[in-house]
mmCIF file of C-alpha atoms in Angstrom:
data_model
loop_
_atom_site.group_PDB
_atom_site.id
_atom_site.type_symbol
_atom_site.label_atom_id
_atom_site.label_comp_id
_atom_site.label_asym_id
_atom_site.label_seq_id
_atom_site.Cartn_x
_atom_site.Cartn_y
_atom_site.Cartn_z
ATOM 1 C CA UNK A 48 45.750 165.395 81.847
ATOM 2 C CA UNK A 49 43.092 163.205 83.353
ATOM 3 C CA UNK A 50 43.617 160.257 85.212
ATOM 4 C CA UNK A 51 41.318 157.027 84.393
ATOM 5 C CA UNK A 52 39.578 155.820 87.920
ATOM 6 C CA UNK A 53 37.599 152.935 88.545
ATOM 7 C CA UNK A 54 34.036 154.027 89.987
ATOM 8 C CA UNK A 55 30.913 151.924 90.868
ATOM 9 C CA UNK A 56 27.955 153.513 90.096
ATOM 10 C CA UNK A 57 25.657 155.110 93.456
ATOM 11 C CA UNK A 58 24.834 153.153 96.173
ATOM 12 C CA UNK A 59 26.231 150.026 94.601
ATOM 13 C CA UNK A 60 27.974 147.548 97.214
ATOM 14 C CA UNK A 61 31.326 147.739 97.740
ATOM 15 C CA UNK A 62 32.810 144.131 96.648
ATOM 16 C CA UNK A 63 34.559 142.921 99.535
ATOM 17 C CA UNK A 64 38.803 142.458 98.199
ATOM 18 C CA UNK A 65 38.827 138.963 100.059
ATOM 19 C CA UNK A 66 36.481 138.231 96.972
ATOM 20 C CA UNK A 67 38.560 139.765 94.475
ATOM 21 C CA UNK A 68 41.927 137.537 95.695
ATOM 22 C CA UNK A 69 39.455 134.526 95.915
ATOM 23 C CA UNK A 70 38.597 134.417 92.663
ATOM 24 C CA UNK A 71 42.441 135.603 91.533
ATOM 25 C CA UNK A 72 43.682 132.203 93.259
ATOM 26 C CA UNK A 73 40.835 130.351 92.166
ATOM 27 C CA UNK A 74 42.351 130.721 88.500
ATOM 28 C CA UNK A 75 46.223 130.968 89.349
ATOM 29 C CA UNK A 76 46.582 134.659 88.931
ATOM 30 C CA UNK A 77 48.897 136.086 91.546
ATOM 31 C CA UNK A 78 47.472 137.597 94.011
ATOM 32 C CA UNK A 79 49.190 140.365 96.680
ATOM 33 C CA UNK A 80 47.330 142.578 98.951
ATOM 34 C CA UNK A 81 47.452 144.353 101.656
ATOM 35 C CA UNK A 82 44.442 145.275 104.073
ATOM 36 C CA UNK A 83 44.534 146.881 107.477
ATOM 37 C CA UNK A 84 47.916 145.326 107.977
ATOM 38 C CA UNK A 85 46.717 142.124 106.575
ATOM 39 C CA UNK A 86 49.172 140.626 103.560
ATOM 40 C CA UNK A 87 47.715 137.811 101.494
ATOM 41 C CA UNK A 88 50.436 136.338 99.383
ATOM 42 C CA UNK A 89 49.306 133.173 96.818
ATOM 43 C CA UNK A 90 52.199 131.401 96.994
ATOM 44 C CA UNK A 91 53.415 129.424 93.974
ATOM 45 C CA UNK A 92 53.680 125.770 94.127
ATOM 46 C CA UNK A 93 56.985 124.422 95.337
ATOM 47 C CA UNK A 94 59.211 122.723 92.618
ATOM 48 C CA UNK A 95 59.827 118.973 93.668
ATOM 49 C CA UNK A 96 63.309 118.668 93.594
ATOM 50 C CA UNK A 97 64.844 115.979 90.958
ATOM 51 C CA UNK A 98 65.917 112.996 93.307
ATOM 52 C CA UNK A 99 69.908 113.004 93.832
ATOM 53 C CA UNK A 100 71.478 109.902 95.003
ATOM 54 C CA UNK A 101 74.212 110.485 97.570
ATOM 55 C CA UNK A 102 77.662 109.835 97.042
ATOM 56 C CA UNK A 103 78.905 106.021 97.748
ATOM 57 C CA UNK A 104 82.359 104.764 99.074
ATOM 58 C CA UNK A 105 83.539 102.243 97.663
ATOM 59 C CA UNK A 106 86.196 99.401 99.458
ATOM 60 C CA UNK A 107 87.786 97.725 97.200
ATOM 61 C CA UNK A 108 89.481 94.878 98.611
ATOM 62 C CA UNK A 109 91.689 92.650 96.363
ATOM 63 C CA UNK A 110 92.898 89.330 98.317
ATOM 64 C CA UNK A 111 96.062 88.550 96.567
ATOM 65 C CA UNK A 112 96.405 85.904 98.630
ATOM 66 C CA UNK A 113 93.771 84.162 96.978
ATOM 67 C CA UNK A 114 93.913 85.264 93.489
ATOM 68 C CA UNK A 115 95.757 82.918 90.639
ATOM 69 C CA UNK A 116 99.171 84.894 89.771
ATOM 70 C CA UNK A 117 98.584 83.395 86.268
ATOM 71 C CA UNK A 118 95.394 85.803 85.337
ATOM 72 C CA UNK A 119 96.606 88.760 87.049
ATOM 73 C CA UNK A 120 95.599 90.534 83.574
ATOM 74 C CA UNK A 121 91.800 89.488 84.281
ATOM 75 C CA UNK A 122 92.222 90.479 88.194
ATOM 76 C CA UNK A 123 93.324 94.360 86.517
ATOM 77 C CA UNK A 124 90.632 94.305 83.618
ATOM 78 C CA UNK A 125 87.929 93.560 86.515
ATOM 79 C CA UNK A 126 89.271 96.234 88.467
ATOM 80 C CA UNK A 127 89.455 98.666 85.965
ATOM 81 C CA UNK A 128 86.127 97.828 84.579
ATOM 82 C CA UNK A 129 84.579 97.690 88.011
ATOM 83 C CA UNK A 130 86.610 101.503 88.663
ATOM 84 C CA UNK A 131 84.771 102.940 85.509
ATOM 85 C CA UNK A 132 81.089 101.600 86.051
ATOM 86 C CA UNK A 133 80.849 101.900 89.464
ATOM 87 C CA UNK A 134 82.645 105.084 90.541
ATOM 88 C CA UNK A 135 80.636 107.796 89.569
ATOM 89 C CA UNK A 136 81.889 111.521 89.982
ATOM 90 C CA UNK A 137 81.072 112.588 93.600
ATOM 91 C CA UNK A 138 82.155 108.916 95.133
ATOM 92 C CA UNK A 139 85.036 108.023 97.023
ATOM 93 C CA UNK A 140 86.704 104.831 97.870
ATOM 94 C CA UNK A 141 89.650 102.954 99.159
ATOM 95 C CA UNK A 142 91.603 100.082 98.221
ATOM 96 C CA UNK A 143 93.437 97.618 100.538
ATOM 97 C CA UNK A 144 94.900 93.370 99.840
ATOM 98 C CA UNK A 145 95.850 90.588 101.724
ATOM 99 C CA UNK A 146 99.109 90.003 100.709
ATOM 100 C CA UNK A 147 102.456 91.508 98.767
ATOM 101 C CA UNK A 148 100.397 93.518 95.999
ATOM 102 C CA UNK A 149 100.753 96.149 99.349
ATOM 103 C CA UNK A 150 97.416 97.782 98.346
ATOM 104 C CA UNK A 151 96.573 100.616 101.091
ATOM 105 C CA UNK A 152 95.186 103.585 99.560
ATOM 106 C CA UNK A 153 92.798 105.631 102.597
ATOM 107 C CA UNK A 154 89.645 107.128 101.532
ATOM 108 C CA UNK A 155 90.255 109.594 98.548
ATOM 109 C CA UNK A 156 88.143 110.851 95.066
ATOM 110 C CA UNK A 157 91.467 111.190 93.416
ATOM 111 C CA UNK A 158 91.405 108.439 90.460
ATOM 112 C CA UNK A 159 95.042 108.547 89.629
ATOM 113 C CA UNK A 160 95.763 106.976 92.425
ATOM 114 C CA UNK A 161 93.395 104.247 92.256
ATOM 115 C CA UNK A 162 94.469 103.594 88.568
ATOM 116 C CA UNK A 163 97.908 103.489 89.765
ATOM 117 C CA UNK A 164 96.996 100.760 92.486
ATOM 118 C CA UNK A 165 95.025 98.862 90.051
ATOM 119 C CA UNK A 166 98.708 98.492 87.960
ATOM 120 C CA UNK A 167 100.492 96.890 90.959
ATOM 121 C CA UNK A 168 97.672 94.452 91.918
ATOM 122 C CA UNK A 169 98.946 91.176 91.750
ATOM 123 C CA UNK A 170 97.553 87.456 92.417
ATOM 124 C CA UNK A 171 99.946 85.120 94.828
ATOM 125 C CA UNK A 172 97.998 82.593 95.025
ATOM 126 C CA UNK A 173 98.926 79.092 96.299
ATOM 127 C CA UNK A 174 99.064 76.078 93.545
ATOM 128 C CA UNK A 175 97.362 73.410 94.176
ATOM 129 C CA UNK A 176 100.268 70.837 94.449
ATOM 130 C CA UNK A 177 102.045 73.383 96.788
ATOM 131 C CA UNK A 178 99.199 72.230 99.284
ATOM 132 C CA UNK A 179 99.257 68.583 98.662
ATOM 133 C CA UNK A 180 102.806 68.248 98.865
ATOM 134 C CA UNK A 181 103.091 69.664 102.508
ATOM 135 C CA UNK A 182 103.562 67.772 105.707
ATOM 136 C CA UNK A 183 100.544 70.148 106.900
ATOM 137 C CA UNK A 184 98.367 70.376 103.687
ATOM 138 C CA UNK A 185 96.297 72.997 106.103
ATOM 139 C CA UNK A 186 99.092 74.559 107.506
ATOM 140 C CA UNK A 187 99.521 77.433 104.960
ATOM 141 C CA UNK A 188 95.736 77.541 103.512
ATOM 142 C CA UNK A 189 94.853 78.301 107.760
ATOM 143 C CA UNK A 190 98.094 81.133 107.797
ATOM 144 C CA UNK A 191 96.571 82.730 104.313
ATOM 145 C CA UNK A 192 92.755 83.102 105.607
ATOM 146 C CA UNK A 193 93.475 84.269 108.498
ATOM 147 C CA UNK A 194 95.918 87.501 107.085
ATOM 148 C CA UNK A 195 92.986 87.533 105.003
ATOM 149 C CA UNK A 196 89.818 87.601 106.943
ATOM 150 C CA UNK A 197 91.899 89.935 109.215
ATOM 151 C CA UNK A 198 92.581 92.417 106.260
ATOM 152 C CA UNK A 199 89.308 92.598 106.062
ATOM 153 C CA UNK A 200 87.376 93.191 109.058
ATOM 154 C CA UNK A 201 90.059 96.069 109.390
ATOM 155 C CA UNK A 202 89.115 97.524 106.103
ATOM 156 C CA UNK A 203 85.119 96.966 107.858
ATOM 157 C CA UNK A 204 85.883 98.424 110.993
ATOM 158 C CA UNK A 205 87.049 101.417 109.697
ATOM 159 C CA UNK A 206 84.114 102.031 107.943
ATOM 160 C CA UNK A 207 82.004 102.712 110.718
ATOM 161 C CA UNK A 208 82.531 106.059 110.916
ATOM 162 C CA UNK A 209 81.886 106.983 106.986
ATOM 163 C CA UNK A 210 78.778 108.253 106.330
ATOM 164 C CA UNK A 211 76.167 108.117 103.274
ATOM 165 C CA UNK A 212 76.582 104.671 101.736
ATOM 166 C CA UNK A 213 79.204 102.255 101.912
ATOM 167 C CA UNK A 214 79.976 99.216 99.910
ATOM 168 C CA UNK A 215 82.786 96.563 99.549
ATOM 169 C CA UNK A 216 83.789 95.020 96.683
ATOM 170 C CA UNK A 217 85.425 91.734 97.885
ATOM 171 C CA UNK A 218 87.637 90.405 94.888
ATOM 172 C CA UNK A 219 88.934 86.878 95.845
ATOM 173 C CA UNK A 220 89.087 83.380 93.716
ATOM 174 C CA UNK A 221 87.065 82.393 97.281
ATOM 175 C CA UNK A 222 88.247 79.332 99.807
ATOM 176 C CA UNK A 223 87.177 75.811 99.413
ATOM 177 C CA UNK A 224 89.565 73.833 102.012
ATOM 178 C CA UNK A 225 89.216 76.004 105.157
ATOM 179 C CA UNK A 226 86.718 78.692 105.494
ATOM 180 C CA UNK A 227 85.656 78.526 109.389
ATOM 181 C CA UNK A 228 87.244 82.136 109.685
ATOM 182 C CA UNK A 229 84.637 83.492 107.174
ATOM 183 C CA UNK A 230 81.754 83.775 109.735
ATOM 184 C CA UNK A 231 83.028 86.609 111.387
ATOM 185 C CA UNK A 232 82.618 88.796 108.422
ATOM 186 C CA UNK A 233 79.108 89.303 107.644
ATOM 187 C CA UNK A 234 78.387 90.192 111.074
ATOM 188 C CA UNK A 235 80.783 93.028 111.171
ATOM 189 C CA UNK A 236 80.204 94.455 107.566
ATOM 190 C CA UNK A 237 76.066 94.463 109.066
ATOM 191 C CA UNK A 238 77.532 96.324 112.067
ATOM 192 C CA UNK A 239 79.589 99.243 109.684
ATOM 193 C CA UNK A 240 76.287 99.141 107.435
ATOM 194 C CA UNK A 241 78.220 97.964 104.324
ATOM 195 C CA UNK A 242 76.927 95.898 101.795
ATOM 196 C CA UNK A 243 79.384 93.375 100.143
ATOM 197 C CA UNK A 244 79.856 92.055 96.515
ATOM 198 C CA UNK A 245 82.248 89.701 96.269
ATOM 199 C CA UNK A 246 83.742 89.043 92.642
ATOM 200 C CA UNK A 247 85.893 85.974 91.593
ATOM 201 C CA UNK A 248 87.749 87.908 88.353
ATOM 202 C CA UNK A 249 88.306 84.422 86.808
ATOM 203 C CA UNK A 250 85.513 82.755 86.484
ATOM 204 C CA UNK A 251 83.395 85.943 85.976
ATOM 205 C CA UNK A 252 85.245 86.750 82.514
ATOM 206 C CA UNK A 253 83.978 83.264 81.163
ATOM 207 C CA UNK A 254 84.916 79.339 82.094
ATOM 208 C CA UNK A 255 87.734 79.261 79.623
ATOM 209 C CA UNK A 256 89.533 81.696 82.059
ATOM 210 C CA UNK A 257 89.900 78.724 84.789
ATOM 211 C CA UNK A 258 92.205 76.803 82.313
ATOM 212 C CA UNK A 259 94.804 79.615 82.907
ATOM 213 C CA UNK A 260 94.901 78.942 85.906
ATOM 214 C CA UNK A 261 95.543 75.527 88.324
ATOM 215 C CA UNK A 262 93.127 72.833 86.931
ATOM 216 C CA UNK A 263 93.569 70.682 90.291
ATOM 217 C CA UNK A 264 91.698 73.930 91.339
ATOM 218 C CA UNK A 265 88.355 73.220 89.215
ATOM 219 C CA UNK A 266 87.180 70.336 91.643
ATOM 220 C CA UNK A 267 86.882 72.789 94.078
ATOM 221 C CA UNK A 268 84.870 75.424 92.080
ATOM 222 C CA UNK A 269 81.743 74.971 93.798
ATOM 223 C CA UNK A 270 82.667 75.407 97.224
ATOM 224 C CA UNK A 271 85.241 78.448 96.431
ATOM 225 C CA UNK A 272 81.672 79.591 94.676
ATOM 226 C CA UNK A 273 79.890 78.986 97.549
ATOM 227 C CA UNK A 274 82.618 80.525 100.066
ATOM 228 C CA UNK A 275 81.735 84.319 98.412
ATOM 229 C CA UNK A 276 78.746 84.042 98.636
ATOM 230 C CA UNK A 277 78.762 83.357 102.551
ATOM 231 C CA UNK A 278 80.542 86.670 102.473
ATOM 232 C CA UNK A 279 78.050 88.798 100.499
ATOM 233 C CA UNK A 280 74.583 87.561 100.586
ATOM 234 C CA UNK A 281 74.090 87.788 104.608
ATOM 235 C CA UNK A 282 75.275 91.711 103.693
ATOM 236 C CA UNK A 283 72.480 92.463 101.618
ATOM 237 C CA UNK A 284 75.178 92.064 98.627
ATOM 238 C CA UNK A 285 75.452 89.036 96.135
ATOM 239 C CA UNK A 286 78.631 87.479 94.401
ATOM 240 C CA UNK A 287 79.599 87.427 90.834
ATOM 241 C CA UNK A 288 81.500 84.128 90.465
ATOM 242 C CA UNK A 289 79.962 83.053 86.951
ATOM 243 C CA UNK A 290 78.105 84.511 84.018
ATOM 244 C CA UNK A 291 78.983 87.680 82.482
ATOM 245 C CA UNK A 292 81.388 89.885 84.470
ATOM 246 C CA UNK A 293 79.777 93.229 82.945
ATOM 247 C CA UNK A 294 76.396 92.265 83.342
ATOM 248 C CA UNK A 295 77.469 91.238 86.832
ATOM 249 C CA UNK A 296 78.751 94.622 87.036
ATOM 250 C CA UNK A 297 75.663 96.515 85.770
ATOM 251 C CA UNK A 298 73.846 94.405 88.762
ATOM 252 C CA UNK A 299 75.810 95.839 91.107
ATOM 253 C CA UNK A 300 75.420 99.103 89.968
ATOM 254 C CA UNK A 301 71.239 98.714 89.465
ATOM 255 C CA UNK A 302 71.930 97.666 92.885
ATOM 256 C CA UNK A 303 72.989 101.077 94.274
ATOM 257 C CA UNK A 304 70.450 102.881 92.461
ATOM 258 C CA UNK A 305 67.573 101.170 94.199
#
């Protein structure tokens, strides 16, 4: 049988195979050779990988302390609502409160037990005339921020040592008598690199929810607003304390993404 061979005719010039791979990469073809030891290898071009955002954990704070024991339903919806748009598979979180809801769940993926936490939240609030009618108005508003504030900067200090993103989701009806403890928050959540959002559940929902609750406590709206967002804006965070709670939501979450 005969074999086909490539031949150049006499005394043609031998082309030169650093020519031939030239013009091979020139149009994309692959080219592999191998010359006196020499390999030449036309590599393809490397895939640019599809951008993954890393895994955030979420603390979930819930100051019972300062949430209205009348709209505990709106306090679960939010928290529900804020479990299902914000905690993506992959993320983590933790929950802790302020007072007898006895929140304390460590860092964990596992949503039954956040779901089960979420059932137990409760507000215990104080009423409004249960301040006025004191000898020492102050007295129990003072006792209440600080197991608060303290709650808090624990829940903060412990996450220094998380890594990837952290966030905390600061769900209080906010202070409006005494709020001199507040300062020492921001400063702290900066230090653990977490960025706060601070929520009020009843207001968020829509103004009608504030009638459920203590009107004596509707004079003080504005400075209660104004109390969360001392918390969250020096954090690189904002708070959702009127408007639409799921478009509040959503804004958190576009947050995240950036």
């Amino acid at each position: 049988a005969s074999v086909n061979t490539r031949t150049r005719p006499p005394g043609a010039a031998r082309r030169p195979m650093w020519r031939d791979m030239t013009h091979r990469r020139r149009f994309g073809l692959p080219c592999i050779a191998v010359l006196v030891g020499t390999a030449c290898l036309a590599a393809a071009q490397p895939s640019v990988p599809a951008q993954v955002e890393a895994p955030v954990t979420w603390l979930i704070f819930v100051d019972d302390l300062h949430l209205d024991f009348r709209t505990t339903g709106f306090l679960r919806t939010a928290l529900r609502t804020m479990a299902t748009e914000l905690i993506r598979d992959g993320d983590t979180f933790a929950i802790a409160s302020s007072g007898p809801s006895r929140l304390a769940v460590d860092v964990t993926s596992d949503r039954r037990v956040l779901k089960g936490a979420i059932k137990t939240a409760t507000g215990n609030g104080l009423k409004y005339s249960d301040i006025a009618g004191g000898p020492d108005p102050f007295a129990e508003v003072r006792y209440r921020l600080s197991i608060s504030t303290a709650a808090a900067r624990e829940l903060l200090g412990n996450a220094a040592a998380l890594a990837g993103p952290t966030v905390m989701l600061y769900v209080s009806n906010g202070y409006s008598l005494v709020q001199e403890q507040l300062g020492a928050i921001p400063p702290l959540a900066r230090q653990s690199g977490v960025k706060i959002f601070a929520i009020d559940p009843r207001v968020a929902f829509s103004a009608d929810v504030l009638d459920a609750g203590d009107p004596a406590w509707r004079d003080h709206q504005p400075a209660t607003q104004q109390s969360l967002r001392s918390i969250s804006d020096p954090t690189g965070g904002f708070a959702i304390v009127e408007g639409d709670f799921v478009t509040g939501v959503q804004r958190i979450k576009g947050a995240m993404q950036r």
